[in-house]
XYZ file of C-alpha atoms in Angstrom:
636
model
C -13.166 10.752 -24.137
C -13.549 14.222 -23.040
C -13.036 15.984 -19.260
C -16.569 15.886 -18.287
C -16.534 12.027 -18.992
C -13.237 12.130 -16.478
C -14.846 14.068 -14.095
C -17.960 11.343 -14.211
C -15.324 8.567 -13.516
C -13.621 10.414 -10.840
C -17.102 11.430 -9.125
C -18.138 7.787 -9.901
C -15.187 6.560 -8.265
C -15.550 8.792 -5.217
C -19.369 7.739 -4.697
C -18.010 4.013 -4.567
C -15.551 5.018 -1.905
C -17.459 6.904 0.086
C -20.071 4.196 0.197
C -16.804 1.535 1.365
C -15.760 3.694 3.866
C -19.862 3.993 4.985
C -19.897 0.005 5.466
C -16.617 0.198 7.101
C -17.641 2.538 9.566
C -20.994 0.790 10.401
C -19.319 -2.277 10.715
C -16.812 -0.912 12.567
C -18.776 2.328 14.727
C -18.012 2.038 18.625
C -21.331 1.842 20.341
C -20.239 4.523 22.620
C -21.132 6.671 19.614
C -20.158 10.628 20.143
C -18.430 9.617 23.947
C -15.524 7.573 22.257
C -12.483 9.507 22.515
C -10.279 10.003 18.529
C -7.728 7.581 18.601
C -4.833 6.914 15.661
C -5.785 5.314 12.988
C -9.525 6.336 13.049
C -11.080 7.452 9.507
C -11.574 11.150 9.306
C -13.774 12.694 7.381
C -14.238 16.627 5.751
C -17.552 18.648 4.929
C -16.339 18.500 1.531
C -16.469 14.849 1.133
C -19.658 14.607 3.276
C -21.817 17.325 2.777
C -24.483 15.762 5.055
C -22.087 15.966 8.213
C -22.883 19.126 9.310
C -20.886 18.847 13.168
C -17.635 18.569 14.129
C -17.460 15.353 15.827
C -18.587 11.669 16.049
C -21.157 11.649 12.801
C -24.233 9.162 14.351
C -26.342 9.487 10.850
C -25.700 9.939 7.241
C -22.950 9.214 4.763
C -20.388 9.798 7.538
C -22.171 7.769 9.916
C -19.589 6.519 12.621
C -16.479 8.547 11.028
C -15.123 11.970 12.943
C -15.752 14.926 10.998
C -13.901 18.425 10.586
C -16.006 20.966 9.547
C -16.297 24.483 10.584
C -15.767 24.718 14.364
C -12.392 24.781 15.987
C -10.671 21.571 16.969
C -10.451 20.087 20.261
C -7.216 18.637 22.226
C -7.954 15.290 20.548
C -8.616 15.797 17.040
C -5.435 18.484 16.902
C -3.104 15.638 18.689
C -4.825 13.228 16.314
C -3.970 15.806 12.799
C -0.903 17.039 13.942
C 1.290 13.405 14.832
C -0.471 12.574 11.406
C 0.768 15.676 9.979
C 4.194 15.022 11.446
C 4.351 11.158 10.484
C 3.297 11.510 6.914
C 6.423 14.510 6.796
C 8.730 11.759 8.041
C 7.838 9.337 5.691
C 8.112 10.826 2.550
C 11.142 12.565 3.620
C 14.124 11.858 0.712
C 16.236 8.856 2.024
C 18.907 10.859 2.698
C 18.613 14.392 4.205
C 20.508 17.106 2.922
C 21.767 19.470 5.551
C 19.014 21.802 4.820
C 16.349 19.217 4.800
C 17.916 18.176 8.215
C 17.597 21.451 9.796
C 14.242 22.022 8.395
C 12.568 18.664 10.248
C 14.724 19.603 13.433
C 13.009 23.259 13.042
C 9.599 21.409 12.792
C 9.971 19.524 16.136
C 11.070 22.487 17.759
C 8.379 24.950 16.707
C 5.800 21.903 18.497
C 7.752 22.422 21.790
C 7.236 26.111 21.410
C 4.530 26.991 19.847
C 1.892 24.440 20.334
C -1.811 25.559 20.382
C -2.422 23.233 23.363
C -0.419 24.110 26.394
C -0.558 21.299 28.044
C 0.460 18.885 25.302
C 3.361 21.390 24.362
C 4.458 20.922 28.184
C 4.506 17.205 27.776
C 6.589 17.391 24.253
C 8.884 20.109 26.063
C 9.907 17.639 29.200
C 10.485 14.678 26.843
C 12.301 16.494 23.638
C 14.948 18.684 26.371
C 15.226 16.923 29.079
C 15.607 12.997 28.394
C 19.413 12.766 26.900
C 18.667 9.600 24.797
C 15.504 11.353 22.959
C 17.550 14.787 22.572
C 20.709 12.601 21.423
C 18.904 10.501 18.907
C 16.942 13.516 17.117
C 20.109 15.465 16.682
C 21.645 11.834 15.414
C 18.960 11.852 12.559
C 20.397 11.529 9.327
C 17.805 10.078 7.075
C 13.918 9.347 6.396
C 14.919 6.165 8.479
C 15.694 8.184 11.509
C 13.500 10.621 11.240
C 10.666 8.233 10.930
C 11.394 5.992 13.736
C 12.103 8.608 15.830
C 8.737 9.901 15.971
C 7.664 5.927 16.528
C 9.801 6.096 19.531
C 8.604 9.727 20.617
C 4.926 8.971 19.837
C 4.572 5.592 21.717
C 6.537 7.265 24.435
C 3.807 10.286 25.128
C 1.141 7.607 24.534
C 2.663 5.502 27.318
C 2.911 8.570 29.546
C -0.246 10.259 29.194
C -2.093 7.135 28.657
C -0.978 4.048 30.403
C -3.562 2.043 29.641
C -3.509 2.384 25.661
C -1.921 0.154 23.401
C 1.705 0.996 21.979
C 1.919 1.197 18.133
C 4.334 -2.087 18.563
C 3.731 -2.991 14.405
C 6.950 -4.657 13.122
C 8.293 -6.023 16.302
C 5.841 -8.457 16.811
C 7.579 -10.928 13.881
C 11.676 -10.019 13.281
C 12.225 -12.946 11.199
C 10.444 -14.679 8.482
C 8.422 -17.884 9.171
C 8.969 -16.950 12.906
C 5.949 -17.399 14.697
C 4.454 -13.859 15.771
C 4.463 -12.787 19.491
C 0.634 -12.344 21.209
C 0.091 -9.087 21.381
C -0.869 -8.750 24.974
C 2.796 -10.095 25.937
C 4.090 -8.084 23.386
C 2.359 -4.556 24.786
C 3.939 -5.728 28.514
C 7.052 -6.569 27.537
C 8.008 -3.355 25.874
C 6.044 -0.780 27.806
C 9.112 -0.133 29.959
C 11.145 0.466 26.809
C 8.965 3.274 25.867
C 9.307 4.997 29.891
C 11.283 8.423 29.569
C 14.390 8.939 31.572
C 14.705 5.344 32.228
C 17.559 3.291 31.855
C 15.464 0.527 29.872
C 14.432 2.935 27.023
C 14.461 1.555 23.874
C 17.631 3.039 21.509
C 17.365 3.001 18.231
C 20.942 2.879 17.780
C 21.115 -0.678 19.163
C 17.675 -2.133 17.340
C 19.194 -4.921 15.096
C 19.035 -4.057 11.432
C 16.223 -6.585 11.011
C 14.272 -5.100 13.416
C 14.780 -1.258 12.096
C 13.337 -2.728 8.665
C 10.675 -4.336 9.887
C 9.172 -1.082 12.126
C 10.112 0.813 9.453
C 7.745 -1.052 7.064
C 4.635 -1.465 9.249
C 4.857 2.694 9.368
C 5.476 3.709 5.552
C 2.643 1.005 5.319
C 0.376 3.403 7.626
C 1.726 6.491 6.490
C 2.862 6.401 3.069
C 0.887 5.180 0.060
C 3.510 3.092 -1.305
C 4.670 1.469 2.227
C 4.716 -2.510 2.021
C 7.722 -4.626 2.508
C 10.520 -1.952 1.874
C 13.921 -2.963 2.267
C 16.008 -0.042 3.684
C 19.923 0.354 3.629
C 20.477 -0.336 7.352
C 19.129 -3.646 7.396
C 21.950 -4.474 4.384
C 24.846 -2.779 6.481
C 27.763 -5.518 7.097
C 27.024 -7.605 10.147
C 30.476 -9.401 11.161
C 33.364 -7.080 10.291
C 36.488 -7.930 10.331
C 37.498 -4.997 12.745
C 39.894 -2.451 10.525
C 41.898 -1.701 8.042
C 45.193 -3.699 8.259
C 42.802 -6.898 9.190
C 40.745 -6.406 5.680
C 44.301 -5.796 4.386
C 45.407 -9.534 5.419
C 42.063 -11.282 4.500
C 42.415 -10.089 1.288
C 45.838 -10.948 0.673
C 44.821 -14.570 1.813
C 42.730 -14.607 -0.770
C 44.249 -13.657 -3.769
C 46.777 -16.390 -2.784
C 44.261 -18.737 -3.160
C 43.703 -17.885 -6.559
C 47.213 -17.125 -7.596
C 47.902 -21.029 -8.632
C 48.576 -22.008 -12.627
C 45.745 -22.405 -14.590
C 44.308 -26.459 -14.787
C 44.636 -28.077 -18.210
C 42.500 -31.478 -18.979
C 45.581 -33.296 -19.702
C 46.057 -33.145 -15.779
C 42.896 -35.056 -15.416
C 44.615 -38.272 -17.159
C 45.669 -40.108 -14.355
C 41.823 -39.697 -12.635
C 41.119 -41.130 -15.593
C 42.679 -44.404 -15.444
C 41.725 -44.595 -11.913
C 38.574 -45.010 -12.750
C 38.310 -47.270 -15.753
C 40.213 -49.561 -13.213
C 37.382 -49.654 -11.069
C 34.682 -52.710 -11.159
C 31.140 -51.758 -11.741
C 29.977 -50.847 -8.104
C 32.865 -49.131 -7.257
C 32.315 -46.902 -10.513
C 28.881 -46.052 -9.242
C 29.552 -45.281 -5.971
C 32.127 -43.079 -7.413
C 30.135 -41.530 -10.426
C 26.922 -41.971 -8.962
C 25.159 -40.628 -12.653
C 27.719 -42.819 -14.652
C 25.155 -45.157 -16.224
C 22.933 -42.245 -16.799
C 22.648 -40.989 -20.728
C 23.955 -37.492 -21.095
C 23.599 -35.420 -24.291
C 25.738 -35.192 -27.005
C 28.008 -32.580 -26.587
C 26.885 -31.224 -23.224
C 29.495 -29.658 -21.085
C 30.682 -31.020 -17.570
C 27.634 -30.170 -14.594
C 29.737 -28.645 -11.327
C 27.696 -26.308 -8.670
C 28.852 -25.008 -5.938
C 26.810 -23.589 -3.134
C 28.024 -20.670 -1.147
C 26.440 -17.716 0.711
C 27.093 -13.917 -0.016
C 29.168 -13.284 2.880
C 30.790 -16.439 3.973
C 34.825 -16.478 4.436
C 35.095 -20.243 3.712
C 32.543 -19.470 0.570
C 34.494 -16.930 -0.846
C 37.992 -18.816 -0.343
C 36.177 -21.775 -1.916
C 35.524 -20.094 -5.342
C 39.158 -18.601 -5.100
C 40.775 -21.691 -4.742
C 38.050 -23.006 -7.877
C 39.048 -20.298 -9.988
C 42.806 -21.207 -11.250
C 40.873 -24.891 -12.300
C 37.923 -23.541 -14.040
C 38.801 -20.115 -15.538
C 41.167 -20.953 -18.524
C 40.744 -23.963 -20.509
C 38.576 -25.836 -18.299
C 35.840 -23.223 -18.703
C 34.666 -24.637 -22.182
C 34.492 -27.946 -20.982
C 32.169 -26.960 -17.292
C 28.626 -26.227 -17.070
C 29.874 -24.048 -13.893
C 27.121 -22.367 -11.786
C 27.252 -21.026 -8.017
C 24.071 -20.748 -5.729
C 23.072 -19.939 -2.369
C 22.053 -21.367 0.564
C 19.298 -19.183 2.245
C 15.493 -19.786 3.462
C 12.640 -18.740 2.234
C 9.100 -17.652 4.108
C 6.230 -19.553 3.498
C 4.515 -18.038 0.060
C 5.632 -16.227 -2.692
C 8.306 -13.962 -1.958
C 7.303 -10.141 -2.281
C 10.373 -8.558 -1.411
C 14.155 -9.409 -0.051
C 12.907 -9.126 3.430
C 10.757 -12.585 2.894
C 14.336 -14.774 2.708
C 16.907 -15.098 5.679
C 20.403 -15.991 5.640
C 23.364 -16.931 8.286
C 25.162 -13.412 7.738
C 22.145 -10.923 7.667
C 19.819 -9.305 5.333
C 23.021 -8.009 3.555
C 24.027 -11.479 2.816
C 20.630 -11.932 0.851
C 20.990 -8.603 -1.522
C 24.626 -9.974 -2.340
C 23.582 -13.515 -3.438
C 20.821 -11.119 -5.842
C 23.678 -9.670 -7.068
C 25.357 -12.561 -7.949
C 22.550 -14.588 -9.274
C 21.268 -11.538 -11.127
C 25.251 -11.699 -12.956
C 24.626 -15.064 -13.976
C 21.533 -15.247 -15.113
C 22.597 -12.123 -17.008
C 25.841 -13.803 -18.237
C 25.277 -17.235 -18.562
C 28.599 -19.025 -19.603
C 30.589 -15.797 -19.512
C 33.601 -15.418 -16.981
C 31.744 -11.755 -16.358
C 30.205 -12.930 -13.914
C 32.508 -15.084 -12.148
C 34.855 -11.948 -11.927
C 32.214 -10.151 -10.191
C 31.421 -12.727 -7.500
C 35.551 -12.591 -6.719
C 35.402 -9.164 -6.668
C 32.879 -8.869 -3.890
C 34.478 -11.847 -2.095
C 37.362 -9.714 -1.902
C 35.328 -7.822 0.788
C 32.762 -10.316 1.351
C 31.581 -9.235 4.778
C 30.149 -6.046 2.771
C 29.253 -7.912 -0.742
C 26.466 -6.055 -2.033
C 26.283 -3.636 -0.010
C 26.390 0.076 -1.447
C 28.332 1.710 0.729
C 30.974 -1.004 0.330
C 34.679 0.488 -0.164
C 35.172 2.273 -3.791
C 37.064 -0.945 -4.847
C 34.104 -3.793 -3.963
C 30.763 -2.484 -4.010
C 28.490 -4.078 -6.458
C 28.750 -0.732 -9.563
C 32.614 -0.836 -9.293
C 32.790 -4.610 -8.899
C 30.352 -4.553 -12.415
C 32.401 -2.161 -13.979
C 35.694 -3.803 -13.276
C 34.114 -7.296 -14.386
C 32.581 -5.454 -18.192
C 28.925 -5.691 -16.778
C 26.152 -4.005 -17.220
C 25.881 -2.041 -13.796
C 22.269 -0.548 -14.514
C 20.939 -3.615 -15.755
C 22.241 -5.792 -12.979
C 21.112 -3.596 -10.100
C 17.415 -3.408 -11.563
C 17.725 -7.179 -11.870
C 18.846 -7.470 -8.471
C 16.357 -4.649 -6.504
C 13.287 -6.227 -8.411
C 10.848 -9.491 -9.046
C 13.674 -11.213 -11.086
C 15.921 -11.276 -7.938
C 13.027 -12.652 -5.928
C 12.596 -15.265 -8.528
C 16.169 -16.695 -8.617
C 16.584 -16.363 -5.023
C 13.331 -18.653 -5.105
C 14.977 -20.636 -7.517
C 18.173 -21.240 -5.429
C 15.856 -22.420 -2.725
C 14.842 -24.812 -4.289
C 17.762 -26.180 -5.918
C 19.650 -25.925 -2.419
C 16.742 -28.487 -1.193
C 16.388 -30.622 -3.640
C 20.209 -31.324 -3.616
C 19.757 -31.751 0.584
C 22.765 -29.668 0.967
C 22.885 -28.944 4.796
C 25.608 -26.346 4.660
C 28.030 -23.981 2.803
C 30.104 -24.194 0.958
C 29.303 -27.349 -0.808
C 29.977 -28.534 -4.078
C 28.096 -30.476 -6.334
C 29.450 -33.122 -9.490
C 28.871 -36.485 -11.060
C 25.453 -36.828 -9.016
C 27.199 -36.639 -5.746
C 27.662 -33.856 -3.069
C 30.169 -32.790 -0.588
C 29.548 -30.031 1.740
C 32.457 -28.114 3.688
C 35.181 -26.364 3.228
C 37.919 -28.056 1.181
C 41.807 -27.880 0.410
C 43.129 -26.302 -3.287
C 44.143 -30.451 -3.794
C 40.641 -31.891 -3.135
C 38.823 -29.469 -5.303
C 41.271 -30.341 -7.996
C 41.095 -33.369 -7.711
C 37.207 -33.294 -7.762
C 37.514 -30.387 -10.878
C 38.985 -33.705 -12.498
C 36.736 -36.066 -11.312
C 33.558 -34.485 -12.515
C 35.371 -33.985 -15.689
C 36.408 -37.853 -15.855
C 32.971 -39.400 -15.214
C 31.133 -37.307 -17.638
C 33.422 -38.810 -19.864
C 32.117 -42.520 -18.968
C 28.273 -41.367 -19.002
C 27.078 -42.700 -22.399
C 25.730 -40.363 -25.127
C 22.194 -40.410 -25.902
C 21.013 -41.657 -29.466
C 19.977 -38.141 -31.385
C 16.189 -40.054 -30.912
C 16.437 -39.637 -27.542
C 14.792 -36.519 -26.355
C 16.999 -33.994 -23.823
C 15.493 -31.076 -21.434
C 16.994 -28.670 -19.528
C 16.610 -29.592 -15.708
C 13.702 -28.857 -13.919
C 14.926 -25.628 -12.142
C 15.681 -23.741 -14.981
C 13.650 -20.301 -14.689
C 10.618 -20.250 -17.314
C 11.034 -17.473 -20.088
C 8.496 -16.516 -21.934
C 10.447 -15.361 -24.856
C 12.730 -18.308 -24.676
C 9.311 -20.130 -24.714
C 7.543 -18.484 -27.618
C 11.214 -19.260 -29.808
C 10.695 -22.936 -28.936
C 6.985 -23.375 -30.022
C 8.157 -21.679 -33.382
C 10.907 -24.424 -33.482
C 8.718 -27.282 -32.683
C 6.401 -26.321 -35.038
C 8.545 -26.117 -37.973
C 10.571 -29.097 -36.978
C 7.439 -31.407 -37.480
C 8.667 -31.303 -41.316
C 12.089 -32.365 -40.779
C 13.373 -35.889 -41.135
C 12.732 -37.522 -37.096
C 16.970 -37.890 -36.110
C 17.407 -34.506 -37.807
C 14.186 -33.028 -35.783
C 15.187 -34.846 -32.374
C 18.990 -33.566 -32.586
C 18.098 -29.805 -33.267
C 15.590 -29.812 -30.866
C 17.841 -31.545 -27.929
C 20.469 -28.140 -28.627
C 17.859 -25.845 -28.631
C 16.558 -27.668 -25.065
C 19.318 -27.078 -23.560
C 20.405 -24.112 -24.962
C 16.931 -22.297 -24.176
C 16.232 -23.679 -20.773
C 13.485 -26.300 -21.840
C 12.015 -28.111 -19.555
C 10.064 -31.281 -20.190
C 7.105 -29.568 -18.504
C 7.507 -26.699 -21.099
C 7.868 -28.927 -23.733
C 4.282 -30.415 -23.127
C 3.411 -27.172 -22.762
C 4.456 -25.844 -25.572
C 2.439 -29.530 -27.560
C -0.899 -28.523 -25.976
C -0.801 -24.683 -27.145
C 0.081 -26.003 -30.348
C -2.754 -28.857 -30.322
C -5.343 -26.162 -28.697
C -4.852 -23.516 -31.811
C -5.173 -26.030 -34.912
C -8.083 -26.181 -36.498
C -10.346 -29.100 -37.860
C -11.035 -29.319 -41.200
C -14.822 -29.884 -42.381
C -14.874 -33.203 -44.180
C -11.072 -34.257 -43.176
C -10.154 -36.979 -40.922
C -6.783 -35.582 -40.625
C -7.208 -31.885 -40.017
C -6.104 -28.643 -41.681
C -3.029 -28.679 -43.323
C 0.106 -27.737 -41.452
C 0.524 -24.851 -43.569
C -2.871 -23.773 -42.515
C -2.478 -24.594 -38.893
C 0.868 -22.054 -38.438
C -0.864 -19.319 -40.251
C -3.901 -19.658 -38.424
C -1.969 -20.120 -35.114
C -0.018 -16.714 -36.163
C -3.407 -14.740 -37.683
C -4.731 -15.564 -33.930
C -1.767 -14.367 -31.995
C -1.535 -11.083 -34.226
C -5.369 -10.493 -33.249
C -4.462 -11.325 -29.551
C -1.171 -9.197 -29.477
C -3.572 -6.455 -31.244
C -6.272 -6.493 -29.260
C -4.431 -6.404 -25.971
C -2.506 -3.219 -27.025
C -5.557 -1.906 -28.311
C -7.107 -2.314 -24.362
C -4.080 -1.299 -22.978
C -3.834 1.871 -24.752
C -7.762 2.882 -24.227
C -7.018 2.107 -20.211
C -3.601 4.515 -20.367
C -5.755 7.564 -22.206
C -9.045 7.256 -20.107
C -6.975 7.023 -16.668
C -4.548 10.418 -18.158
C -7.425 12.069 -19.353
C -8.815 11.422 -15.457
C -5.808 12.103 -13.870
C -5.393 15.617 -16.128
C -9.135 16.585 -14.996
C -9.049 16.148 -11.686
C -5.460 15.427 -10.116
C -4.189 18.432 -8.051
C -0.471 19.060 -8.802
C 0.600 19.064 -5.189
C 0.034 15.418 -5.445
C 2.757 14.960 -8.368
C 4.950 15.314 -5.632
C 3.821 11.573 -3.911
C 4.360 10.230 -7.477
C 7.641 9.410 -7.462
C 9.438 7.813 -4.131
C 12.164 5.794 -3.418
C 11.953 1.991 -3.234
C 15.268 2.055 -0.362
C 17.068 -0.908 -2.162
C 20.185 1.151 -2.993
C 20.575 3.786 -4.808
C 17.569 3.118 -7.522
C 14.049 4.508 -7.528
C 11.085 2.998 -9.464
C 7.565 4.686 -10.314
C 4.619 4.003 -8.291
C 1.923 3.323 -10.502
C 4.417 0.944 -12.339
C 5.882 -0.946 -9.510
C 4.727 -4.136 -8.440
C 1.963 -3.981 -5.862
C 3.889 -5.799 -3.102
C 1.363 -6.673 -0.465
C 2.411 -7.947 3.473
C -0.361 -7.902 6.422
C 1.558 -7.560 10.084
């Protein structure tokens, strides 16, 4: 593979563009043809990339057909409004996510030098009146402290002009039009009347960006780094994370916590204080017993540890008092006998979930990037008090938890730290897919237990939602703990799974097959106990486990002549000699793709656009590469 080949694919590639945009524009060409005036948004084309458009203007014939071209003549008053908001909108949004000083000054500078030295008068006029002499615009650029700002500031600026110079065009209204998911969008002509008077200079009904709920900032801000930038789609930003319900200063957040760490402060629970719950209960008759211990006649494995979940949100007071008051009964010798695990109630849009903004919660946006957090720490720590300490550490300011800008004490990298976690690894599990997936996850679980509210715990197949005293959840610790006891063992024939919301993991999947397959020459009780452990302990479903029975089945082969089949010798080393082709083969394609697209990119990338390689993904204070992010798509 040499350059010319990379300049064939690139020229290849081009031709197949050009011909796309072609069909767009024919199915799209206004049959006003060369009268239609150049309005946002339309495609724009060069002489360069259309030789055959030899005008400046509406292109009627040729590859350009339907498309405004720039070639060699000067531009008009449309086409240099059209370039230069363009020019300034495309600045904005790949502006660093926080501006430095300098890089403050330099965008102010830029706005100003359009108010003064403007090619077209008239426009410059226009931006002069509404940049110097309406308070709220002159207040709100000088307020601009971030891409954020800057960004929607020229949204705000731009539909403004557009509303005074042309009253009859549509606003840019993209992102208001659906603040919440699963909310059902607003039509757009109501939407266009409703907040034309926002966007009316001088006016006491002007839109301020100040007051725009943090929601609604994310959302606008998505639908324009989706038209401007090439990465835009679905971006959280930091705003819409910012705490919603404060508890109003200092000496307040003081008390709470103090209230708290009371909670907490109590001796730690031994099982021996369980025995009296335990002869309550053997002196109940049968139906009593199961309306007690709903799950007592139901076969448990051997061994398995006691099943409690509680169900909390991020930022919830009663939530974060609840797993206070939990923690002297659970943390010291109670914690080997309790299956203990915490998850969120929250709602999820319709579809798979793309990005944080797709789930909503009581307490904000914020509340949703904390529960991440805190179901990235225990899916990174299963069994481990690491992660408990980390959920009590955010409680401790839980109307910030997981927020970045949290005090030094309780945001989520000190709150890691102080609990021996892995900071780096548990913010890139909680800004990326595997945050989406156990927020998914807790969904689900939150339904299928029909819990209604938070907090709620969860034991001995029953559930109790609301917000309990340090007594009852003692006595419940004890409880659970007593009618496990009474739930029979299963016989080592008896098959266990994991339940059917554990997360699938491929590796964890791949380690069972292996298992399986080698456990076919073990005696059956043998076979059947090792396998129930390694069920449990690997998150095996039932559903995986027939899975993992069909690969198996699909890759043995058939003997010629034998009723029976290969061998089971020859059935692992086949199944293995197949997977080492497959694992080889799929590098080998992997690593032809990676050299043919370098060599491409080395040919006939300009370096200026190295720059656009690398942006930030606004999900605090971590940045991922484009070309090996996920593609997250979202239509407004």
């Amino acid at each position: 593979i040499n350059a010319e080949y990379g300049d064939c694919l690139w020229n290849a590639m081009a031709k197949a563009l050009a011909w796309l945009l072609l069909a767009s524009a024919m199915v799209t060409a206004s049959p006003q043809g060369n009268s239609r005036q150049l309005l946002c948004g339309d495609e724009i084309c060069s002489v360069k990339s259309f030789p055959a458009a030899n005008d400046t203007g509406w292109q009627s014939s040729g590859a350009a057909k339907g498309m405004f071209c720039l070639n060699q003549a000067p531009l008009d008053r449309e086409t240099l409004g059209h370039v230069s908001w363009s020019f300034l909108h495309t600045t904005a949004a790949y502006l660093p996510t926080k501006l430095t000083p300098t890089k403050k000054k330099a965008f102010l500078d830029l706005v100003h030098a359009v108010d003064e030295i403007y090619a077209c008068s008239l426009c410059r006029d226009h931006f002069q009146a509404l940049i110097r002499e309406d308070p709220i615009v002159v207040r709100e650029l000088n307020a601009i402290d971030s891409a954020e700002d800057a960004s929607l500031w020229l949204w705000k600026v731009h539909n403004m002009v557009t509303h005074t110079q042309h009253p009859n065009r549509p606003l840019w209204l993209k992102g208001l039009n659906q603040p919440e998911p699963g909310v059902p969008t607003m039509n757009a002509s109501a939407l266009q009347a409703g907040f034309a008077p926002a966007f009316t200079q001088n006016s006491s009904n002007q839109i301020r960006l100040s007051t725009l709920m943090p929601r609604v900032r994310a959302e606008v801000y998505d639908a324009i780094l989706q038209r401007w930038r090439a990465a835009g789609g679905r971006v959280a930003v930091p705003s819409m994370f910012a705490p919603l319900y404060p508890p109003g200063n200092a000496t307040v957040e003081k008390a709470t916590t103090a209230l708290l760490k009371v909670d907490s402060s109590g001796p730690k629970m031994k099982a021996s204080q369980c025995s009296l719950m335990r002869q309550e209960l053997r002196q109940l008759n049968s139906s009593e017993l199961l309306s007690t211990c709903p799950n007592v006649k139901r076969a448990r494995a051997p061994g398995s540890k006691v099943p409690l979940k509680v169900f909390t949100m991020g930022r919830c007071p009663y939530c974060a008092a609840t797993m206070e008051t939990l923690w002297p009964f659970l943390s010291g010798e109670m914690w080997s006998r309790f299956d203990f695990k915490n998850r969120y109630v929250l709602q999820q849009a319709p579809g798979a979930a793309t990005s944080l903004m797709d789930f909503v919660s009581v307490h904000g946006a914020g509340e949703v990037l904390a529960d991440a957090y805190e179901l990235c720490a225990q899916y990174q720590y299963p069994g481990g008090l690491e992660w408990y300490k980390f959920v009590r550490c955010q409680d401790e300011t839980y109307w910030a938890a997981g927020y970045g800008r949290n005090s030094a004490k309780h945001d989520p990298k000190n709150c890691a730290h102080g609990a021996g976690i892995d900071y780096a690894n548990l913010a890139k599990c909680a800004n990326g897919p595997m945050a989406l997936r156990l927020l998914s996850e807790s969904v689900k679980e939150v339904e299928a237990a029909n819990i209604a509210g938070a907090p709620a715990i969860e034991f001995a197949g029953r559930s109790i939602v609301g917000m309990l005293s340090a007594d009852e959840l003692g006595d419940y610790v004890c409880m659970a703990l007593a009618c496990h006891e009474l739930q029979p063992e299963s016989s080592s024939r008896s098959a266990s799974f994991a339940t059917e919301t554990s997360l699938f993991s491929e590796p964890n999947q791949n380690a069972y097959r292996a298992v399986l397959a080698s456990s076919d020459k073990m005696e059956k009780n043998d076979a059947t106990a090792l396998l129930n452990k390694i069920r449990l302990e690997l998150g095996i479903t039932a559903e995986d486990h027939r899975r993992a029975r069909q690969m198996m089945q699909q890759s043995k082969p058939v003997s010629v002549g034998s009723g029976e089949g290969s061998s089971d010798d020859s059935s692992v080393v086949s199944a293995v000699v197949f997977m080492m082709l497959g694992v080889a083969m799929s590098v080998g394609v992997v690593v032809g793709m990676f050299v043919v697209v370098k060599r491409c990119r080395d040919a006939r990338e300009m370096p200026e656009r190295a720059a656009f390689r690398r942006i930030p993904n606004f999900v605090y204070d971590s940045q991922m590469e484009l070309d090996t992010s996920p593609r997250l798509s979202y239509t407004i």
